[in-house]
mmCIF file of C-alpha atoms in Angstrom:
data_model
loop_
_atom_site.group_PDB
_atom_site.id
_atom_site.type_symbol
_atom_site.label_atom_id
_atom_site.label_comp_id
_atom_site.label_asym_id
_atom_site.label_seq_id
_atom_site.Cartn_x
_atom_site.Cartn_y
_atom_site.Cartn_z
ATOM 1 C CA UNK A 118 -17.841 -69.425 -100.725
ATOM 2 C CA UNK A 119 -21.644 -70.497 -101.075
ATOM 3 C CA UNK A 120 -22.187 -73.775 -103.305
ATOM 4 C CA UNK A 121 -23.583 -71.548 -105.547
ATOM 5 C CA UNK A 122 -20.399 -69.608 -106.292
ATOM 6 C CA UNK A 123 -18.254 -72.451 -106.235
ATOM 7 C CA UNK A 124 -21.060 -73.992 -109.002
ATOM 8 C CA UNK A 125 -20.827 -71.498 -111.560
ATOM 9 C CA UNK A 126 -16.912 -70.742 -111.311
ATOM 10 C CA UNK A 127 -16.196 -74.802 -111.329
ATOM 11 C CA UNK A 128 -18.707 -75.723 -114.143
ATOM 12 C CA UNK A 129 -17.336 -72.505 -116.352
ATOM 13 C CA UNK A 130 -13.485 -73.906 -115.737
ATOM 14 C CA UNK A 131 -14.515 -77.120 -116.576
ATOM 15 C CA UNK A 132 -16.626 -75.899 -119.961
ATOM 16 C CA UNK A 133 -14.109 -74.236 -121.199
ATOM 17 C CA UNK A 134 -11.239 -77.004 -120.486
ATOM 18 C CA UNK A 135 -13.397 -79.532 -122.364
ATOM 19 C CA UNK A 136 -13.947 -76.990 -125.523
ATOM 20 C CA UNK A 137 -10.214 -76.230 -125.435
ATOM 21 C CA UNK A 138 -8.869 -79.957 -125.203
ATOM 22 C CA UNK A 139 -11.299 -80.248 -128.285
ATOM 23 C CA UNK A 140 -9.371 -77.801 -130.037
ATOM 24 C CA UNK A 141 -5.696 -79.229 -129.045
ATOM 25 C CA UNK A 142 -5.748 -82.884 -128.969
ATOM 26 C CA UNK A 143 -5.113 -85.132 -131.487
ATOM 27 C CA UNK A 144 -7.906 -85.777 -133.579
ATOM 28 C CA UNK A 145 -7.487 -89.533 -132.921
ATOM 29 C CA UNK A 146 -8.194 -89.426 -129.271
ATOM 30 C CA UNK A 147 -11.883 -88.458 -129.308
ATOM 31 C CA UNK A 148 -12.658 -89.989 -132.687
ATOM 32 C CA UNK A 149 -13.046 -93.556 -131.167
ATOM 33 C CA UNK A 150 -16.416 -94.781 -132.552
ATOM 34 C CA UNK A 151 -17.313 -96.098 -128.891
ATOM 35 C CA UNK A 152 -16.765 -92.519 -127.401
ATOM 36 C CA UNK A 153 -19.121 -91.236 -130.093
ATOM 37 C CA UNK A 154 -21.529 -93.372 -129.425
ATOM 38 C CA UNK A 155 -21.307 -92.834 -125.577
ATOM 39 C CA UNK A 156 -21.353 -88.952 -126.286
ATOM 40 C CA UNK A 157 -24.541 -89.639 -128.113
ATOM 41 C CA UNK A 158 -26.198 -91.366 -125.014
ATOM 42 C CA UNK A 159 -25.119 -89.390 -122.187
ATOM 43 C CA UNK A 160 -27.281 -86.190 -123.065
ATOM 44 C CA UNK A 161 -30.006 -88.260 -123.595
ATOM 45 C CA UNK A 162 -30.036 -89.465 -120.126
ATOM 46 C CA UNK A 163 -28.871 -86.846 -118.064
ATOM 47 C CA UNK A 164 -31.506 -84.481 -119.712
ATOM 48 C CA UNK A 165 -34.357 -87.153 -118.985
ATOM 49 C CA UNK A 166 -33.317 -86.914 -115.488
ATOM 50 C CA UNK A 167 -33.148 -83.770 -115.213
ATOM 51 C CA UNK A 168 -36.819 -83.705 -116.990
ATOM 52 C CA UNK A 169 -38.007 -86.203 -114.359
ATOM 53 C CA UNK A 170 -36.586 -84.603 -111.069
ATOM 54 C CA UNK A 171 -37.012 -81.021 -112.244
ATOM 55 C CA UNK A 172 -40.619 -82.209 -112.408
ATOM 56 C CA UNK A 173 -42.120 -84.366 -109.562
ATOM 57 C CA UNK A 174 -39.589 -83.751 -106.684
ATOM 58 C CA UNK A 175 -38.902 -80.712 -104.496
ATOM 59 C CA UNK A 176 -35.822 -81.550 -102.493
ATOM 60 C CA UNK A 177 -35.510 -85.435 -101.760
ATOM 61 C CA UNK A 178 -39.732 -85.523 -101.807
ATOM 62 C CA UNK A 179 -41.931 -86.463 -104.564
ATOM 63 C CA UNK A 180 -44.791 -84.883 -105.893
ATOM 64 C CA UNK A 181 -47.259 -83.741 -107.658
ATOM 65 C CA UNK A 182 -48.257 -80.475 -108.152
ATOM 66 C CA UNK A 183 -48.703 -77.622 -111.362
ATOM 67 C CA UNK A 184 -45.448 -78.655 -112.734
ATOM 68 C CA UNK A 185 -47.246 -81.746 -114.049
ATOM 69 C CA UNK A 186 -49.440 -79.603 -116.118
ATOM 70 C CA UNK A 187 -46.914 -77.774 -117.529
ATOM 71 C CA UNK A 188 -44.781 -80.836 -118.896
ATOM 72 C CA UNK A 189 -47.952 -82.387 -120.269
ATOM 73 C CA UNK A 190 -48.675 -78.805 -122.463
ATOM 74 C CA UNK A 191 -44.967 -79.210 -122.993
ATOM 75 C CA UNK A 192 -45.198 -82.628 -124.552
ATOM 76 C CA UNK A 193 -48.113 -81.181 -127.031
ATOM 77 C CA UNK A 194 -46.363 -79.003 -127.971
ATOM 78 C CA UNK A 195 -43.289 -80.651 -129.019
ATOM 79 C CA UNK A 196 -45.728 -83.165 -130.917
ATOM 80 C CA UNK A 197 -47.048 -80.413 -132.721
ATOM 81 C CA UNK A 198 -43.132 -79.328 -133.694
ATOM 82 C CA UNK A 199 -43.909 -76.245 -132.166
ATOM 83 C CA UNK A 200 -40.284 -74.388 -131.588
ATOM 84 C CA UNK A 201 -38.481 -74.140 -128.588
ATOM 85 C CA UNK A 202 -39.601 -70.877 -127.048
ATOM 86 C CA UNK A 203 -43.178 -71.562 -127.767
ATOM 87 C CA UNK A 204 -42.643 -74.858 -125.496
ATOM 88 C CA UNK A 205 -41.449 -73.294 -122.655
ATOM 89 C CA UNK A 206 -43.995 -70.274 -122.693
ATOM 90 C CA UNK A 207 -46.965 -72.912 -123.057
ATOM 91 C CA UNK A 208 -45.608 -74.624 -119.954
ATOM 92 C CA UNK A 209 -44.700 -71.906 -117.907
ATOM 93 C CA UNK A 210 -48.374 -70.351 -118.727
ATOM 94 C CA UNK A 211 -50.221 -73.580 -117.958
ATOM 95 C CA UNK A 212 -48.710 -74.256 -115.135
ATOM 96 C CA UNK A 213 -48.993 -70.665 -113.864
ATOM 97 C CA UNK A 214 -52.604 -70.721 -114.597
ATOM 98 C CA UNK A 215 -52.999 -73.642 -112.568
ATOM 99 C CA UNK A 216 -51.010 -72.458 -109.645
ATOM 100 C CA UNK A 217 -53.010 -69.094 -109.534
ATOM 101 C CA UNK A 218 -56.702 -70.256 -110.137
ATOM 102 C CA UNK A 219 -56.545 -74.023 -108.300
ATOM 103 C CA UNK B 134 -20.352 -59.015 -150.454
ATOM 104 C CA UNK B 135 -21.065 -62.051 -152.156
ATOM 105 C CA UNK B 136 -23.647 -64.633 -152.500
ATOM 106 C CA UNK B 137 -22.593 -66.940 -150.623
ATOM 107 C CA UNK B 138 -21.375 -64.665 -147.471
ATOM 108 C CA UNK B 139 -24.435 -63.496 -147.656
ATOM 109 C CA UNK B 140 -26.565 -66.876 -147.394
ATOM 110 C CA UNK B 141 -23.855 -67.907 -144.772
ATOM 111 C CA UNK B 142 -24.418 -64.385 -142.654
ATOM 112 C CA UNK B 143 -28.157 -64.960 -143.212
ATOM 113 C CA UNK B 144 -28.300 -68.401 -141.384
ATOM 114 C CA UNK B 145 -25.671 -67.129 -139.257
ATOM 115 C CA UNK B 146 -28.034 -64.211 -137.644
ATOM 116 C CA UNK B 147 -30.980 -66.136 -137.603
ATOM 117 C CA UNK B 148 -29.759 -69.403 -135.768
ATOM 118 C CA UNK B 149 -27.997 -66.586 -133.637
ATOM 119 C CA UNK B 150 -31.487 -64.290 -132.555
ATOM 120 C CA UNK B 151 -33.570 -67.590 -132.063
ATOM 121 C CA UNK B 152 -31.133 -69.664 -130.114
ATOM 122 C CA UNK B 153 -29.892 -66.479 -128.189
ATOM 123 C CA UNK B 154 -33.334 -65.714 -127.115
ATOM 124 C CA UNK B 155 -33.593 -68.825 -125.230
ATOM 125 C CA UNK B 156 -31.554 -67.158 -123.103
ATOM 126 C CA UNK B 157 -34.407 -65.149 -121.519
ATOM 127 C CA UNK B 158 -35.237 -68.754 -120.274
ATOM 128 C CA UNK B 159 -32.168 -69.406 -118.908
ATOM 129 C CA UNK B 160 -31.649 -66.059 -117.201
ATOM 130 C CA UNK B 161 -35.239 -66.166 -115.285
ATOM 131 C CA UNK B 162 -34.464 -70.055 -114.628
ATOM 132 C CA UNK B 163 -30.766 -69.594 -113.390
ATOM 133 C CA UNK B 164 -32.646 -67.003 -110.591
ATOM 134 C CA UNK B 165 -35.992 -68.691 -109.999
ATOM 135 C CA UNK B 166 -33.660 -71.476 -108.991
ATOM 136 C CA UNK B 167 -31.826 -69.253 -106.577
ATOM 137 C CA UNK B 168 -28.750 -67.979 -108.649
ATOM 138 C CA UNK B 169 -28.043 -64.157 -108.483
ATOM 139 C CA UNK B 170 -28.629 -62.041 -111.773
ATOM 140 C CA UNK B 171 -24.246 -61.669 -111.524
ATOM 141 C CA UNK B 172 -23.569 -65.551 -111.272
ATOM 142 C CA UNK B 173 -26.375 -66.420 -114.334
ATOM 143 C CA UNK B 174 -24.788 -63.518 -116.639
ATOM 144 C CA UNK B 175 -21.358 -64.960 -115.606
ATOM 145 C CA UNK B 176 -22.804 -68.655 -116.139
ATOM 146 C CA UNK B 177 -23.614 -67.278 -119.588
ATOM 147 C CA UNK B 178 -20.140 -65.470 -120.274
ATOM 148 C CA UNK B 179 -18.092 -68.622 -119.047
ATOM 149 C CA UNK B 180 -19.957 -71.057 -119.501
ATOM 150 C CA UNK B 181 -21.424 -70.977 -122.845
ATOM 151 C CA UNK B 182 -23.410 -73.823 -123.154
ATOM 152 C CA UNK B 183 -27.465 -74.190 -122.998
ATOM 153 C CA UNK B 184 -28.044 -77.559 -121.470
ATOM 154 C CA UNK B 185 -24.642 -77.386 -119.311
ATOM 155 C CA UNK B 186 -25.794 -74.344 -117.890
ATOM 156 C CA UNK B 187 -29.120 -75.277 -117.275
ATOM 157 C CA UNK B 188 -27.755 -78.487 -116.011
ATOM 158 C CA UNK B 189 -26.284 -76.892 -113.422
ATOM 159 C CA UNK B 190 -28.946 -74.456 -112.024
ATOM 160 C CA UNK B 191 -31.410 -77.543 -112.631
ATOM 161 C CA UNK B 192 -29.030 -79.803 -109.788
ATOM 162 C CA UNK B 193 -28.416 -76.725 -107.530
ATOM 163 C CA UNK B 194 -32.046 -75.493 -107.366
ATOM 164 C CA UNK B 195 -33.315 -79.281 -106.411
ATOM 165 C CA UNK B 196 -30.929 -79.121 -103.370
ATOM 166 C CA UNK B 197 -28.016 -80.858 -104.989
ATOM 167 C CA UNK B 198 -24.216 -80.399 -103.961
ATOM 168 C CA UNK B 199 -21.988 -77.742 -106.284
ATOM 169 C CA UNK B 200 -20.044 -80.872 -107.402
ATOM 170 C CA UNK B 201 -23.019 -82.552 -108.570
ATOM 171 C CA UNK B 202 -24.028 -79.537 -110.667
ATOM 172 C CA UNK B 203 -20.730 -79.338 -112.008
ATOM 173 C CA UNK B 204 -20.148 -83.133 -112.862
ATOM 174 C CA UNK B 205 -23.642 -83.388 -114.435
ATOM 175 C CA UNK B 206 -23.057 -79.708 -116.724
ATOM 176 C CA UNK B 207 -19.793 -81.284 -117.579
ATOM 177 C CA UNK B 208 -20.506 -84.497 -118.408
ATOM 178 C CA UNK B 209 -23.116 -82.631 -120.974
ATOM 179 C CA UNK B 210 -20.504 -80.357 -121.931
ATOM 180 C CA UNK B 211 -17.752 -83.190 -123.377
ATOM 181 C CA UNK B 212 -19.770 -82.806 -126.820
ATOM 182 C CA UNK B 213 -18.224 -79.427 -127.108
ATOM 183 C CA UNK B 214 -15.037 -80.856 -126.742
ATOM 184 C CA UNK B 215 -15.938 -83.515 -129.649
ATOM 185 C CA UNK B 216 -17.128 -80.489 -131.924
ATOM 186 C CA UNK B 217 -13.778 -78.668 -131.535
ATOM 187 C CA UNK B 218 -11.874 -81.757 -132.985
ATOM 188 C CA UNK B 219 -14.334 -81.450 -136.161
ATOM 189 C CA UNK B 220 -14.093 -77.931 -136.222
ATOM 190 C CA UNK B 221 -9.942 -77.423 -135.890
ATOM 191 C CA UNK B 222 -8.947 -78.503 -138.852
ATOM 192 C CA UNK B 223 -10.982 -76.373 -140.846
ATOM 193 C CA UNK B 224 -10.167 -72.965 -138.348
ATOM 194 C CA UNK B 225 -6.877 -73.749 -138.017
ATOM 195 C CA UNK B 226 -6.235 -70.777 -135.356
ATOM 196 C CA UNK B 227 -3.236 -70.278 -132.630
ATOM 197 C CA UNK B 228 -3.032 -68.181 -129.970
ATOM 198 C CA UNK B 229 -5.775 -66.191 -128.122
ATOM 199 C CA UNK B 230 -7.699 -66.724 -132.084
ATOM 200 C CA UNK B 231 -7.924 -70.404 -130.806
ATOM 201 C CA UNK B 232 -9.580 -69.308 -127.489
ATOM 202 C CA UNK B 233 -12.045 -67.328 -128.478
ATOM 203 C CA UNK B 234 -12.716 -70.227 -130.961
ATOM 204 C CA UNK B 235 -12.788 -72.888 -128.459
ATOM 205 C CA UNK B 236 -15.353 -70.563 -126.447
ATOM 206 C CA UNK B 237 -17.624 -69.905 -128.727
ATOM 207 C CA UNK B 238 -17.453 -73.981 -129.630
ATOM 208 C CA UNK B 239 -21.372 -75.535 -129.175
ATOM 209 C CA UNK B 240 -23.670 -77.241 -131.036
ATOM 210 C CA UNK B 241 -25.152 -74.210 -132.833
ATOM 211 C CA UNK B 242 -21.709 -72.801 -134.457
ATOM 212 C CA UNK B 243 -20.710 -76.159 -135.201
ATOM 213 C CA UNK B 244 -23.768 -77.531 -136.739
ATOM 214 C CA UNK B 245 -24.038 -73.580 -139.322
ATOM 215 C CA UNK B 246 -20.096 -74.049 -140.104
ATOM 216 C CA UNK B 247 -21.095 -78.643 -141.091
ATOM 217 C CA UNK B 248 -24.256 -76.492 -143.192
ATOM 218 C CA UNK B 249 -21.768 -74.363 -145.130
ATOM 219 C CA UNK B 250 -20.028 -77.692 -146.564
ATOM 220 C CA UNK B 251 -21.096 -77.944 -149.396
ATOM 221 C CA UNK B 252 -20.071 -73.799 -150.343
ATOM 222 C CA UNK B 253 -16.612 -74.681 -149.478
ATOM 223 C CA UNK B 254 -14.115 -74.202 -146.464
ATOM 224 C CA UNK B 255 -14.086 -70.572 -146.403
ATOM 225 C CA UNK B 256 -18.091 -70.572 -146.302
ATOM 226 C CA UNK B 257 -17.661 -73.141 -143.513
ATOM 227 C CA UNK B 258 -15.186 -70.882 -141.093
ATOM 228 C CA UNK B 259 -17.463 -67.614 -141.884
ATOM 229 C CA UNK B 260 -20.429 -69.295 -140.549
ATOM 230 C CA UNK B 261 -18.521 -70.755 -137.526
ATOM 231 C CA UNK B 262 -17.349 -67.364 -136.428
ATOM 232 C CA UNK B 263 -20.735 -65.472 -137.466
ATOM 233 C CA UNK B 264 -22.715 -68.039 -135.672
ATOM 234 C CA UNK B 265 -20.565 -68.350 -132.560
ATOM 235 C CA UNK B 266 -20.169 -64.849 -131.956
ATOM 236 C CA UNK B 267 -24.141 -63.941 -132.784
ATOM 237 C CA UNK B 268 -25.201 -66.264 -130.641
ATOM 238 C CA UNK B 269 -22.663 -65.473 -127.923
ATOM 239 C CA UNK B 270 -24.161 -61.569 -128.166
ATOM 240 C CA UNK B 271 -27.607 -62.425 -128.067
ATOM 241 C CA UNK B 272 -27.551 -65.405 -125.283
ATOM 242 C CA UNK B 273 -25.678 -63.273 -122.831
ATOM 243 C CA UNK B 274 -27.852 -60.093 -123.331
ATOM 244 C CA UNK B 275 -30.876 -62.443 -123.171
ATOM 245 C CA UNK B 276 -29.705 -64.041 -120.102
ATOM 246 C CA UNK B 277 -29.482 -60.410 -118.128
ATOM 247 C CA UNK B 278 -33.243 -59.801 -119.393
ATOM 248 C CA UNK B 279 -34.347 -62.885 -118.014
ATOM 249 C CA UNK B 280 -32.394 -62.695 -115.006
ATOM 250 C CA UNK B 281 -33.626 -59.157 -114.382
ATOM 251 C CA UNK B 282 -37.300 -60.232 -115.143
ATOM 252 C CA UNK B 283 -37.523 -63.613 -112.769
ATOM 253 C CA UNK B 284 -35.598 -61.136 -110.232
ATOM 254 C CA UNK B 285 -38.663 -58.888 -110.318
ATOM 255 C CA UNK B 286 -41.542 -61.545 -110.316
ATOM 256 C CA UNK B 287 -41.700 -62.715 -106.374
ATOM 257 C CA UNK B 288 -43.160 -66.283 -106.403
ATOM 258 C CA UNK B 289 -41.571 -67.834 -109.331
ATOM 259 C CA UNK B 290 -44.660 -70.323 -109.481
ATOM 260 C CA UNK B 291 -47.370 -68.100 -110.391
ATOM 261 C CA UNK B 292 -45.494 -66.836 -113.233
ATOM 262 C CA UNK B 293 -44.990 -70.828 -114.386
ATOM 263 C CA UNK B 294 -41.343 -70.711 -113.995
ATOM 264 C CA UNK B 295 -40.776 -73.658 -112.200
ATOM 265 C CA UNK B 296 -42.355 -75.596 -115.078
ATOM 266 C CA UNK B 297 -39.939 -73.753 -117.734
ATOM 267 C CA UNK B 298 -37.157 -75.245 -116.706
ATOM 268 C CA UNK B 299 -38.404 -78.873 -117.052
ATOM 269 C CA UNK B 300 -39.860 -77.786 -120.180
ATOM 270 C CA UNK B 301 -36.736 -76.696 -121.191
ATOM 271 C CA UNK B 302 -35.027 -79.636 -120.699
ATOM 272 C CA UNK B 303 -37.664 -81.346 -122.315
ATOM 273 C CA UNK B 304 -37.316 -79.578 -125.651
ATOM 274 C CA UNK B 305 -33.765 -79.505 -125.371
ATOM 275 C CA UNK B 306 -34.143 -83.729 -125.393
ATOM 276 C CA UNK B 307 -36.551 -84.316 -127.829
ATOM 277 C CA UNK B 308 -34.876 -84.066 -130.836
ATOM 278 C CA UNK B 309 -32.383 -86.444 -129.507
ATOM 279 C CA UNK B 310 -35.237 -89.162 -129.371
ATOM 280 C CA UNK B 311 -34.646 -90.249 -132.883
ATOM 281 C CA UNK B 312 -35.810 -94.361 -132.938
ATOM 282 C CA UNK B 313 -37.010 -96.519 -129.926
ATOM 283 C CA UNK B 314 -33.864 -97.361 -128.195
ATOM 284 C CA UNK B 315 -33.360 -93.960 -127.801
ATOM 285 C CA UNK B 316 -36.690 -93.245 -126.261
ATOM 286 C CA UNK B 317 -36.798 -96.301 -124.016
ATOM 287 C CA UNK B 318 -33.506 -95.497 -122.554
ATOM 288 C CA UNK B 319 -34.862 -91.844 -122.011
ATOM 289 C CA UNK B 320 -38.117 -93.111 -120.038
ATOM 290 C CA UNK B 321 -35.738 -95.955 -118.170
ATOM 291 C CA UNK B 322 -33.421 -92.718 -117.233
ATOM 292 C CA UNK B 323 -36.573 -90.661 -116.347
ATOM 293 C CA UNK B 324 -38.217 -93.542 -114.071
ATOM 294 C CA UNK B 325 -34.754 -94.736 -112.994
ATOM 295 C CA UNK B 326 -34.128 -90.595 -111.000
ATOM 296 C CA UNK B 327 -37.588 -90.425 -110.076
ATOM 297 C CA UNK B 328 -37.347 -94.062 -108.071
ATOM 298 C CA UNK B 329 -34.315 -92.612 -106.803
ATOM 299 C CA UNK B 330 -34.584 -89.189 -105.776
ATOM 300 C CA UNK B 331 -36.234 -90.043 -102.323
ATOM 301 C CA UNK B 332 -33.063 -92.631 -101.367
ATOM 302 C CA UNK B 333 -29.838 -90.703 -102.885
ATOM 303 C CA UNK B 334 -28.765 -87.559 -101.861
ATOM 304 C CA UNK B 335 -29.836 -84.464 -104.656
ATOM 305 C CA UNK B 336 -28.061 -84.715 -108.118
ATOM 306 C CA UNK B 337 -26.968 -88.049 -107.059
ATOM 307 C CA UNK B 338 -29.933 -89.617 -108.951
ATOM 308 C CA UNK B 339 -29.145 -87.706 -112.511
ATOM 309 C CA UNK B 340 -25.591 -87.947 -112.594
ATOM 310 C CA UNK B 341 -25.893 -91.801 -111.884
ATOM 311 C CA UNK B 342 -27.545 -91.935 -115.384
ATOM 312 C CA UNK B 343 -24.885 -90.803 -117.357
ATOM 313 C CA UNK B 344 -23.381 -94.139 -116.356
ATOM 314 C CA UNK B 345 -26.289 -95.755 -117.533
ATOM 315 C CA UNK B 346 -25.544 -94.299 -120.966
ATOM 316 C CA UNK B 347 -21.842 -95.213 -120.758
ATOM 317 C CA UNK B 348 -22.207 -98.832 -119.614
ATOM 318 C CA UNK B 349 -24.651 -99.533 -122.667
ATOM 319 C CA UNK B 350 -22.480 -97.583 -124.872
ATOM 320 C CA UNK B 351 -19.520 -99.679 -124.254
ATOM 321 C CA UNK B 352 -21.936 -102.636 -124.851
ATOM 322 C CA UNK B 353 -23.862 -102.050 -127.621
#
């Protein structure tokens, strides 16, 4: 089975366990104001990384290249509260743009 | 119907066609990232959860492992798990009812049904179930657009694709960056995969900031 296969079938088990045990355990067990706070924080970094990587790396290289373009129209546009599908359509266009014409 | 079902159904359908049409996004990333259009519409089915899912396509299409895209979507999915305990008592379901419940358990259903409080529990568990289910219709049928799309385009870079999916996570962040310890620990996090990425094996780098975040949450 390709990594790609065993991807979406483990991280769909896995989803679906977490919203379940939600559901089933006692409330007391995931109330803990630590765990809270910790479930506030982990998002925060994992989607920076992903940000980051998804942006100046191909494989185990960095660079730079028309992705950096697109993030900065990105950034813009989330200053200028635009919503969430006009962000990504202003970076994929920029980006395109610069891919095609430089 | 009344008027409160019917400002309940109304927020209901319009959180559901906004958020579910992200999934065009998803669908075009999930392939552009080397997923076929069958895995991202069963990523969307099963899975169920925006960031988690494009979490996972994000690790697997920058050359990481399957069980670093899995530990990273999971890691983002344990909010889920924290919205079912609010959302249980107020449902209270058995059976299959509590599966389909637990399913359709993300931040969009959970954050309508916490809108409804103040119209009472029954306005709560309507927009719960209208929300969940919308957006579950309109995410997966997205998804297959978007998959179907990227699948058509050839070089995902002159259509801008490959900077969607940053993007994406980028918007998907941003309203988490509410004061300054929140946005210095999202540039550390940032900085800290980027200085990484060349020495760690892919996925390696983002996954070891989610211990970041849980060794100063302990701490703080």
């Amino acid at each position: 089975m390709s990594a790609f296969w065993i991807a979406t079938i483990g991280t769909s088990i896995i989803a679906f366990a977490l919203k379940y045990s939600g559901h089933s355990v006692p409330e007391r067990w995931l109330s803990h104001p630590k765990i809270q706070r910790i479930n506030a924080l982990i998002p925060i970094a994992l989607l920076s990384a992903l940000v980051a990587v998804q942006s100046f790396s191909e494989k185990s290289k960095l660079m730079i290249d028309q992705r950096l373009v697109g993030l900065s129209v990105a950034m813009i546009a989330l200053f200028l509260k635009a919503p969430f599908p006009v962000v990504v359509l202003s970076a994929a266009v920029s980006s395109a743009a610069v891919y095609r014409w430089l | 119907m009344s008027k409160v079902a019917s400002t309940t159904l109304r927020d209901s359908l319009s959180v559901s066609l906004t958020v579910g049409a992200y999934g065009v996004a998803f669908g075009a990333a999930a392939v552009a990232n080397g997923f076929t259009v069958l895995q991202s519409c069963l990523l969307s089915l099963l899975t169920f959860s925006g960031a988690s899912q494009f979490a996972v396509i994000g690790v697997l299409g920058a050359g990481g492992s399957a069980l670093s895209g899995i530990a990273t979507a999971s890691l983002l999915g344990v909010r889920n798990a924290l919205y079912g305990v609010i959302i249980a008592p107020r449902l209270k379901v058995k059976g299959l009812t509590r599966v389909v419940a637990a399913q359709i358990t993300i931040d969009e259903s959970t954050a309508v049904a916490l809108g409804q409080e103040t119209q009472g529990e029954d306005a709560m568990r309507k927009g719960f179930w209208y929300t969940g289910i919308g957006v579950f219709v309109f995410w997966n049928l997205f998804t297959l657009a978007g998959a179907l799309g990227a699948q058509a385009m050839g070089d995902i870079r002159a259509f801008g694709l490959d900077s969607a999916v940053p993007a994406a996570f980028l918007g998907l962040v941003w309203p988490r960056l509410t004061g300054k310890f929140e946005r210095i620990l999202a540039v550390g996090c940032a900085l800290f995969a980027i200085a990484m990425t060349p020495i760690l094996p892919a996925g390696l780098p983002i996954i070891a900031t989610a211990f970041i975040a849980i060794v100063i949450g302990l701490k703080r």
